[in-house]
Amino acid sequence: MDIQNTAVDAVKAQPTGNKPLNRPIKLTLQPTKSLSWLLRGLQIIIALSLASVSFAQTELIMNGGSIYTDLGKDQFAAALYLETQQKNPNTAHSMAGEKRMEVRVLNNYSKRRWFNLWMQSISINNSRESFSESAQDLMTLMQAAKSAPQKGDFIEYLSSPDQGTSMRFNGTELVAGLPGEVFDLLLNTWIGAIPPTTSFKDEILGKQRNPEAVDLLDRVTTDPQRVDLAASWIRPPEPVAEIVAKVKPEPANKEQLKVKTAVSAKPKVLPESLENQPVAPKTATVATAALTADEPPAVTPKAEADSKNTKTDSLAKTSAETASAAQEVAADTEDEVDFSIAEALAMRDYTPLVVQAIFKKIRYPSRAIDKGYEGTVRMSIVVNKSGVLEKATVAQESKYSILNKAAIKATEKAAPFPELPAALNTNQFEITVPITFKLQ
């Protein structure tokens, strides 16, 4: 429909009285009342049409939802939204259209713990090359929020064919225009080769239903102060009038002069040059490739004689409740943490090395094979600077204790691990390792 020509025809159709019909009508004159109503009606129709088209383009349906649990506590509820329901992970990745990942935080996080959670999972679910190419964009995404995630926060990662990858934190868009590949890296952490658990992946893909996750996404609300805080991060600072006051300094007495002289005499300690720091070793190519196969590297049925004298090391007896409480304290008392590209790349290289070493030591218990036991055990381990295993905790158990013990045993047998890269800049490094036992 040619709206411009229709408006001209409507003008020509107006009665002209006794004036000649062939008199030209100037559109610059004040339009008649009927013409104004006609043009107004056309504007409304056009606006409604555009709104309906826009709504149709952005309307998504929940593909599935799940809950991420760690150390015996629900950490966040997650949901994937697509334009059409998809149960195949490859199709969910390759399909065109808009996509959205939603996260409702259920427990306080520290910046460090949140950063490690995502970066480690991205490392073991994507190729080394794709991680490296998007490292800067991932850093931009992960550092966009100026505060660590707190209970009730609502985080959205969005993908659009036209606008790329964006992120909203409590309703405020903090990042926009990143490449679409960044969203794919994030999505792989949920539906890739090594998800948090097999049930988490199945629920996100809609193969299983988790009504509790859907309820938490809707029922848990965001603190209004957190909403205002997120909005303030992109709000331009208010101009402050500069006031210069001339104050005549008071003469210092002799005692003050002595104190100042003593303080100024202290030598300044300067940090070492960053150029002297050792470079993180690049030795994870084979391990990463092995971890990013099309199928999850689940433990296949390799029968092993069950030992009657199975011993559980004191490392595995660490209380999950104690570890969880310590993490909550860290979240409440954290300092400002800055992350670098070098640290992200070092984490990318080191994490698959540890995971691969543990996978090589896993044996499917013969009794579990006979009984048809399957499940995922997620281990939380702490490695010191020398690669020594300092702590091993079952962050999320399977239904079967025999599988839990097999995961603990594999973790302990895999130690010690390689030394921590200097770029990680830490004396201890915590890694989460999902171990899936699956019969074929």
PDB file of C-alpha atoms in Angstrom, residues 238-434:
ATOM      1  CA  GLU A 238      26.030  14.223  37.550  1.00  0.00           C
ATOM      2  CA  PRO A 239      28.140  17.348  36.989  1.00  0.00           C
ATOM      3  CA  VAL A 240      29.743  18.594  40.160  1.00  0.00           C
ATOM      4  CA  ALA A 241      30.615  22.266  40.492  1.00  0.00           C
ATOM      5  CA  GLU A 242      34.269  22.662  41.272  1.00  0.00           C
ATOM      6  CA  ILE A 243      34.840  24.877  44.273  1.00  0.00           C
ATOM      7  CA  VAL A 244      38.341  26.103  44.876  1.00  0.00           C
ATOM      8  CA  ALA A 245      38.983  27.469  48.339  1.00  0.00           C
ATOM      9  CA  LYS A 246      42.171  29.154  49.350  1.00  0.00           C
ATOM     10  CA  VAL A 247      43.098  28.106  52.831  1.00  0.00           C
ATOM     11  CA  LYS A 248      46.115  29.541  54.525  1.00  0.00           C
ATOM     12  CA  PRO A 249      48.130  26.618  55.899  1.00  0.00           C
ATOM     13  CA  GLU A 250      48.810  26.660  59.607  1.00  0.00           C
ATOM     14  CA  PRO A 251      52.440  26.570  60.638  1.00  0.00           C
ATOM     15  CA  ALA A 252      53.521  23.104  61.668  1.00  0.00           C
ATOM     16  CA  ASN A 253      55.143  22.634  65.032  1.00  0.00           C
ATOM     17  CA  LYS A 254      58.428  20.852  65.497  1.00  0.00           C
ATOM     18  CA  GLU A 255      56.873  17.514  66.540  1.00  0.00           C
ATOM     19  CA  GLN A 256      54.769  17.355  63.356  1.00  0.00           C
ATOM     20  CA  LEU A 257      57.840  18.071  61.255  1.00  0.00           C
ATOM     21  CA  LYS A 258      59.661  15.191  62.908  1.00  0.00           C
ATOM     22  CA  VAL A 259      56.800  12.761  62.177  1.00  0.00           C
ATOM     23  CA  LYS A 260      56.567  13.841  58.537  1.00  0.00           C
ATOM     24  CA  THR A 261      60.291  13.438  58.078  1.00  0.00           C
ATOM     25  CA  ALA A 262      60.205   9.951  59.563  1.00  0.00           C
ATOM     26  CA  VAL A 263      57.362   8.835  57.311  1.00  0.00           C
ATOM     27  CA  SER A 264      58.872  10.255  54.151  1.00  0.00           C
ATOM     28  CA  ALA A 265      62.113   8.471  54.888  1.00  0.00           C
ATOM     29  CA  LYS A 266      60.492   5.066  54.287  1.00  0.00           C
ATOM     30  CA  PRO A 267      61.596   3.487  51.013  1.00  0.00           C
ATOM     31  CA  LYS A 268      58.897   2.857  48.427  1.00  0.00           C
ATOM     32  CA  VAL A 269      58.319  -0.782  47.408  1.00  0.00           C
ATOM     33  CA  LEU A 270      57.663  -1.007  43.700  1.00  0.00           C
ATOM     34  CA  PRO A 271      55.940  -4.002  42.058  1.00  0.00           C
ATOM     35  CA  GLU A 272      57.986  -6.174  39.759  1.00  0.00           C
ATOM     36  CA  SER A 273      57.629  -5.555  36.065  1.00  0.00           C
ATOM     37  CA  LEU A 274      54.945  -7.604  34.384  1.00  0.00           C
ATOM     38  CA  GLU A 275      57.409  -8.368  31.633  1.00  0.00           C
ATOM     39  CA  ASN A 276      59.377 -10.532  34.065  1.00  0.00           C
ATOM     40  CA  GLN A 277      56.413 -12.759  34.833  1.00  0.00           C
ATOM     41  CA  PRO A 278      56.615 -16.247  33.258  1.00  0.00           C
ATOM     42  CA  VAL A 279      54.230 -16.974  30.416  1.00  0.00           C
ATOM     43  CA  ALA A 280      51.529 -19.622  30.869  1.00  0.00           C
ATOM     44  CA  PRO A 281      52.468 -22.872  29.087  1.00  0.00           C
ATOM     45  CA  LYS A 282      50.440 -23.709  26.004  1.00  0.00           C
ATOM     46  CA  THR A 283      50.164 -27.475  26.409  1.00  0.00           C
ATOM     47  CA  ALA A 284      46.430 -28.126  26.403  1.00  0.00           C
ATOM     48  CA  THR A 285      45.716 -28.506  22.688  1.00  0.00           C
ATOM     49  CA  VAL A 286      45.309 -32.269  22.706  1.00  0.00           C
ATOM     50  CA  ALA A 287      43.439 -32.317  26.000  1.00  0.00           C
ATOM     51  CA  THR A 288      41.013 -29.617  24.914  1.00  0.00           C
ATOM     52  CA  ALA A 289      40.315 -31.324  21.612  1.00  0.00           C
ATOM     53  CA  ALA A 290      39.580 -34.557  23.419  1.00  0.00           C
ATOM     54  CA  LEU A 291      37.163 -32.793  25.739  1.00  0.00           C
ATOM     55  CA  THR A 292      35.159 -31.080  23.006  1.00  0.00           C
ATOM     56  CA  ALA A 293      33.983 -34.085  21.045  1.00  0.00           C
ATOM     57  CA  ASP A 294      30.403 -34.254  19.777  1.00  0.00           C
ATOM     58  CA  GLU A 295      29.433 -36.738  22.484  1.00  0.00           C
ATOM     59  CA  PRO A 296      30.113 -36.174  26.201  1.00  0.00           C
ATOM     60  CA  PRO A 297      33.215 -37.982  27.470  1.00  0.00           C
ATOM     61  CA  ALA A 298      31.119 -40.062  29.830  1.00  0.00           C
ATOM     62  CA  VAL A 299      32.674 -43.026  31.580  1.00  0.00           C
ATOM     63  CA  THR A 300      32.017 -46.114  29.493  1.00  0.00           C
ATOM     64  CA  PRO A 301      31.585 -49.560  31.075  1.00  0.00           C
ATOM     65  CA  LYS A 302      35.144 -50.693  31.779  1.00  0.00           C
ATOM     66  CA  ALA A 303      34.673 -53.278  34.488  1.00  0.00           C
ATOM     67  CA  GLU A 304      36.996 -53.022  37.455  1.00  0.00           C
ATOM     68  CA  ALA A 305      37.094 -55.468  40.339  1.00  0.00           C
ATOM     69  CA  ASP A 306      35.543 -53.695  43.325  1.00  0.00           C
ATOM     70  CA  SER A 307      37.936 -53.532  46.215  1.00  0.00           C
ATOM     71  CA  LYS A 308      36.480 -54.681  49.512  1.00  0.00           C
ATOM     72  CA  ASN A 309      38.867 -52.424  51.359  1.00  0.00           C
ATOM     73  CA  THR A 310      37.822 -49.206  49.648  1.00  0.00           C
ATOM     74  CA  LYS A 311      39.363 -46.314  51.572  1.00  0.00           C
ATOM     75  CA  THR A 312      38.154 -42.761  51.495  1.00  0.00           C
ATOM     76  CA  ASP A 313      40.969 -40.284  51.918  1.00  0.00           C
ATOM     77  CA  SER A 314      40.510 -37.494  54.433  1.00  0.00           C
ATOM     78  CA  LEU A 315      40.464 -35.097  51.471  1.00  0.00           C
ATOM     79  CA  ALA A 316      37.096 -36.503  50.431  1.00  0.00           C
ATOM     80  CA  LYS A 317      35.606 -36.094  53.899  1.00  0.00           C
ATOM     81  CA  THR A 318      35.507 -32.327  53.723  1.00  0.00           C
ATOM     82  CA  SER A 319      32.074 -31.107  54.718  1.00  0.00           C
ATOM     83  CA  ALA A 320      30.098 -29.612  51.843  1.00  0.00           C
ATOM     84  CA  GLU A 321      28.259 -27.393  54.298  1.00  0.00           C
ATOM     85  CA  THR A 322      31.535 -25.958  55.634  1.00  0.00           C
ATOM     86  CA  ALA A 323      32.816 -25.240  52.140  1.00  0.00           C
ATOM     87  CA  SER A 324      29.536 -23.598  51.179  1.00  0.00           C
ATOM     88  CA  ALA A 325      29.592 -21.376  54.264  1.00  0.00           C
ATOM     89  CA  ALA A 326      33.150 -20.309  53.501  1.00  0.00           C
ATOM     90  CA  GLN A 327      32.156 -19.342  49.968  1.00  0.00           C
ATOM     91  CA  GLU A 328      29.248 -17.247  51.242  1.00  0.00           C
ATOM     92  CA  VAL A 329      31.594 -15.377  53.592  1.00  0.00           C
ATOM     93  CA  ALA A 330      33.954 -14.762  50.691  1.00  0.00           C
ATOM     94  CA  ALA A 331      31.073 -13.397  48.641  1.00  0.00           C
ATOM     95  CA  ASP A 332      30.119 -10.957  51.372  1.00  0.00           C
ATOM     96  CA  THR A 333      33.642  -9.710  52.083  1.00  0.00           C
ATOM     97  CA  GLU A 334      35.208  -9.722  48.633  1.00  0.00           C
ATOM     98  CA  ASP A 335      37.477  -6.937  47.458  1.00  0.00           C
ATOM     99  CA  GLU A 336      37.482  -5.470  43.982  1.00  0.00           C
ATOM    100  CA  VAL A 337      38.840  -8.116  41.629  1.00  0.00           C
ATOM    101  CA  ASP A 338      40.251  -7.384  38.190  1.00  0.00           C
ATOM    102  CA  PHE A 339      40.708 -10.115  35.618  1.00  0.00           C
ATOM    103  CA  SER A 340      43.123 -10.055  32.715  1.00  0.00           C
ATOM    104  CA  ILE A 341      43.232 -11.700  29.316  1.00  0.00           C
ATOM    105  CA  ALA A 342      46.403 -13.503  30.374  1.00  0.00           C
ATOM    106  CA  GLU A 343      44.574 -15.002  33.352  1.00  0.00           C
ATOM    107  CA  ALA A 344      41.639 -16.122  31.217  1.00  0.00           C
ATOM    108  CA  LEU A 345      43.929 -17.777  28.675  1.00  0.00           C
ATOM    109  CA  ALA A 346      45.930 -19.475  31.436  1.00  0.00           C
ATOM    110  CA  MET A 347      42.704 -20.818  32.906  1.00  0.00           C
ATOM    111  CA  ARG A 348      41.694 -22.032  29.450  1.00  0.00           C
ATOM    112  CA  ASP A 349      44.963 -23.979  29.156  1.00  0.00           C
ATOM    113  CA  TYR A 350      45.142 -25.360  32.692  1.00  0.00           C
ATOM    114  CA  THR A 351      41.558 -26.474  33.342  1.00  0.00           C
ATOM    115  CA  PRO A 352      41.406 -29.108  30.550  1.00  0.00           C
ATOM    116  CA  LEU A 353      44.729 -30.556  31.746  1.00  0.00           C
ATOM    117  CA  VAL A 354      43.265 -31.310  35.171  1.00  0.00           C
ATOM    118  CA  VAL A 355      39.970 -32.602  33.789  1.00  0.00           C
ATOM    119  CA  GLN A 356      41.725 -34.863  31.283  1.00  0.00           C
ATOM    120  CA  ALA A 357      44.020 -36.272  33.987  1.00  0.00           C
ATOM    121  CA  ILE A 358      41.018 -37.195  36.142  1.00  0.00           C
ATOM    122  CA  PHE A 359      39.101 -38.712  33.222  1.00  0.00           C
ATOM    123  CA  LYS A 360      42.022 -41.057  32.525  1.00  0.00           C
ATOM    124  CA  LYS A 361      41.790 -42.480  36.050  1.00  0.00           C
ATOM    125  CA  ILE A 362      38.042 -43.106  36.074  1.00  0.00           C
ATOM    126  CA  ARG A 363      36.852 -46.715  36.178  1.00  0.00           C
ATOM    127  CA  TYR A 364      33.219 -47.739  36.031  1.00  0.00           C
ATOM    128  CA  PRO A 365      32.622 -50.047  39.043  1.00  0.00           C
ATOM    129  CA  SER A 366      31.606 -53.519  37.872  1.00  0.00           C
ATOM    130  CA  ARG A 367      28.828 -53.716  40.476  1.00  0.00           C
ATOM    131  CA  ALA A 368      27.398 -50.436  39.155  1.00  0.00           C
ATOM    132  CA  ILE A 369      27.482 -51.851  35.616  1.00  0.00           C
ATOM    133  CA  ASP A 370      25.649 -55.002  36.719  1.00  0.00           C
ATOM    134  CA  LYS A 371      22.951 -52.970  38.454  1.00  0.00           C
ATOM    135  CA  GLY A 372      22.649 -50.422  35.625  1.00  0.00           C
ATOM    136  CA  TYR A 373      23.668 -47.439  37.746  1.00  0.00           C
ATOM    137  CA  GLU A 374      24.179 -44.151  35.871  1.00  0.00           C
ATOM    138  CA  GLY A 375      24.669 -40.585  37.015  1.00  0.00           C
ATOM    139  CA  THR A 376      26.854 -37.495  37.238  1.00  0.00           C
ATOM    140  CA  VAL A 377      29.173 -36.655  40.119  1.00  0.00           C
ATOM    141  CA  ARG A 378      30.524 -33.115  40.189  1.00  0.00           C
ATOM    142  CA  MET A 379      33.814 -32.801  42.040  1.00  0.00           C
ATOM    143  CA  SER A 380      35.156 -29.556  43.480  1.00  0.00           C
ATOM    144  CA  ILE A 381      38.921 -29.718  43.923  1.00  0.00           C
ATOM    145  CA  VAL A 382      41.565 -27.299  45.157  1.00  0.00           C
ATOM    146  CA  VAL A 383      45.086 -27.475  43.715  1.00  0.00           C
ATOM    147  CA  ASN A 384      47.996 -25.549  45.207  1.00  0.00           C
ATOM    148  CA  LYS A 385      50.704 -23.727  43.311  1.00  0.00           C
ATOM    149  CA  SER A 386      52.820 -26.873  42.991  1.00  0.00           C
ATOM    150  CA  GLY A 387      49.938 -28.951  41.622  1.00  0.00           C
ATOM    151  CA  VAL A 388      49.309 -30.839  44.854  1.00  0.00           C
ATOM    152  CA  LEU A 389      45.680 -31.766  45.552  1.00  0.00           C
ATOM    153  CA  GLU A 390      44.763 -29.983  48.781  1.00  0.00           C
ATOM    154  CA  LYS A 391      41.030 -30.648  48.898  1.00  0.00           C
ATOM    155  CA  ALA A 392      38.497 -32.800  47.063  1.00  0.00           C
ATOM    156  CA  THR A 393      34.794 -32.305  47.755  1.00  0.00           C
ATOM    157  CA  VAL A 394      31.739 -33.833  46.123  1.00  0.00           C
ATOM    158  CA  ALA A 395      29.924 -30.685  45.039  1.00  0.00           C
ATOM    159  CA  GLN A 396      26.950 -32.637  43.715  1.00  0.00           C
ATOM    160  CA  GLU A 397      26.390 -36.328  44.344  1.00  0.00           C
ATOM    161  CA  SER A 398      24.784 -38.904  42.109  1.00  0.00           C
ATOM    162  CA  LYS A 399      22.039 -41.166  43.464  1.00  0.00           C
ATOM    163  CA  TYR A 400      24.526 -43.963  44.041  1.00  0.00           C
ATOM    164  CA  SER A 401      27.324 -43.901  46.610  1.00  0.00           C
ATOM    165  CA  ILE A 402      29.365 -46.372  44.569  1.00  0.00           C
ATOM    166  CA  LEU A 403      29.603 -43.841  41.725  1.00  0.00           C
ATOM    167  CA  ASN A 404      30.443 -41.045  44.157  1.00  0.00           C
ATOM    168  CA  LYS A 405      33.305 -43.107  45.589  1.00  0.00           C
ATOM    169  CA  ALA A 406      34.567 -43.935  42.089  1.00  0.00           C
ATOM    170  CA  ALA A 407      34.726 -40.221  41.259  1.00  0.00           C
ATOM    171  CA  ILE A 408      36.602 -39.443  44.476  1.00  0.00           C
ATOM    172  CA  LYS A 409      39.047 -42.274  43.842  1.00  0.00           C
ATOM    173  CA  ALA A 410      39.764 -41.114  40.285  1.00  0.00           C
ATOM    174  CA  THR A 411      40.400 -37.560  41.483  1.00  0.00           C
ATOM    175  CA  GLU A 412      42.863 -38.653  44.146  1.00  0.00           C
ATOM    176  CA  LYS A 413      44.680 -41.062  41.808  1.00  0.00           C
ATOM    177  CA  ALA A 414      45.088 -38.323  39.174  1.00  0.00           C
ATOM    178  CA  ALA A 415      47.019 -36.093  41.583  1.00  0.00           C
ATOM    179  CA  PRO A 416      49.473 -34.445  41.606  1.00  0.00           C
ATOM    180  CA  PHE A 417      48.604 -32.162  38.733  1.00  0.00           C
ATOM    181  CA  PRO A 418      50.808 -29.773  36.726  1.00  0.00           C
ATOM    182  CA  GLU A 419      52.024 -26.645  38.480  1.00  0.00           C
ATOM    183  CA  LEU A 420      49.761 -23.618  38.287  1.00  0.00           C
ATOM    184  CA  PRO A 421      50.621 -21.172  35.497  1.00  0.00           C
ATOM    185  CA  ALA A 422      52.123 -17.953  36.834  1.00  0.00           C
ATOM    186  CA  ALA A 423      49.479 -15.955  34.959  1.00  0.00           C
ATOM    187  CA  LEU A 424      46.779 -17.323  37.277  1.00  0.00           C
ATOM    188  CA  ASN A 425      48.384 -15.211  40.002  1.00  0.00           C
ATOM    189  CA  THR A 426      47.142 -17.374  42.870  1.00  0.00           C
ATOM    190  CA  ASN A 427      48.482 -19.887  45.369  1.00  0.00           C
ATOM    191  CA  GLN A 428      45.355 -22.054  45.165  1.00  0.00           C
ATOM    192  CA  PHE A 429      43.095 -22.828  42.248  1.00  0.00           C
ATOM    193  CA  GLU A 430      39.608 -24.328  42.591  1.00  0.00           C
ATOM    194  CA  ILE A 431      38.258 -26.396  39.713  1.00  0.00           C
ATOM    195  CA  THR A 432      34.862 -28.011  39.205  1.00  0.00           C
ATOM    196  CA  VAL A 433      34.922 -31.328  37.333  1.00  0.00           C
ATOM    197  CA  PRO A 434      31.665 -33.017  36.224  1.00  0.00           C
TER     198      PRO A 434
END
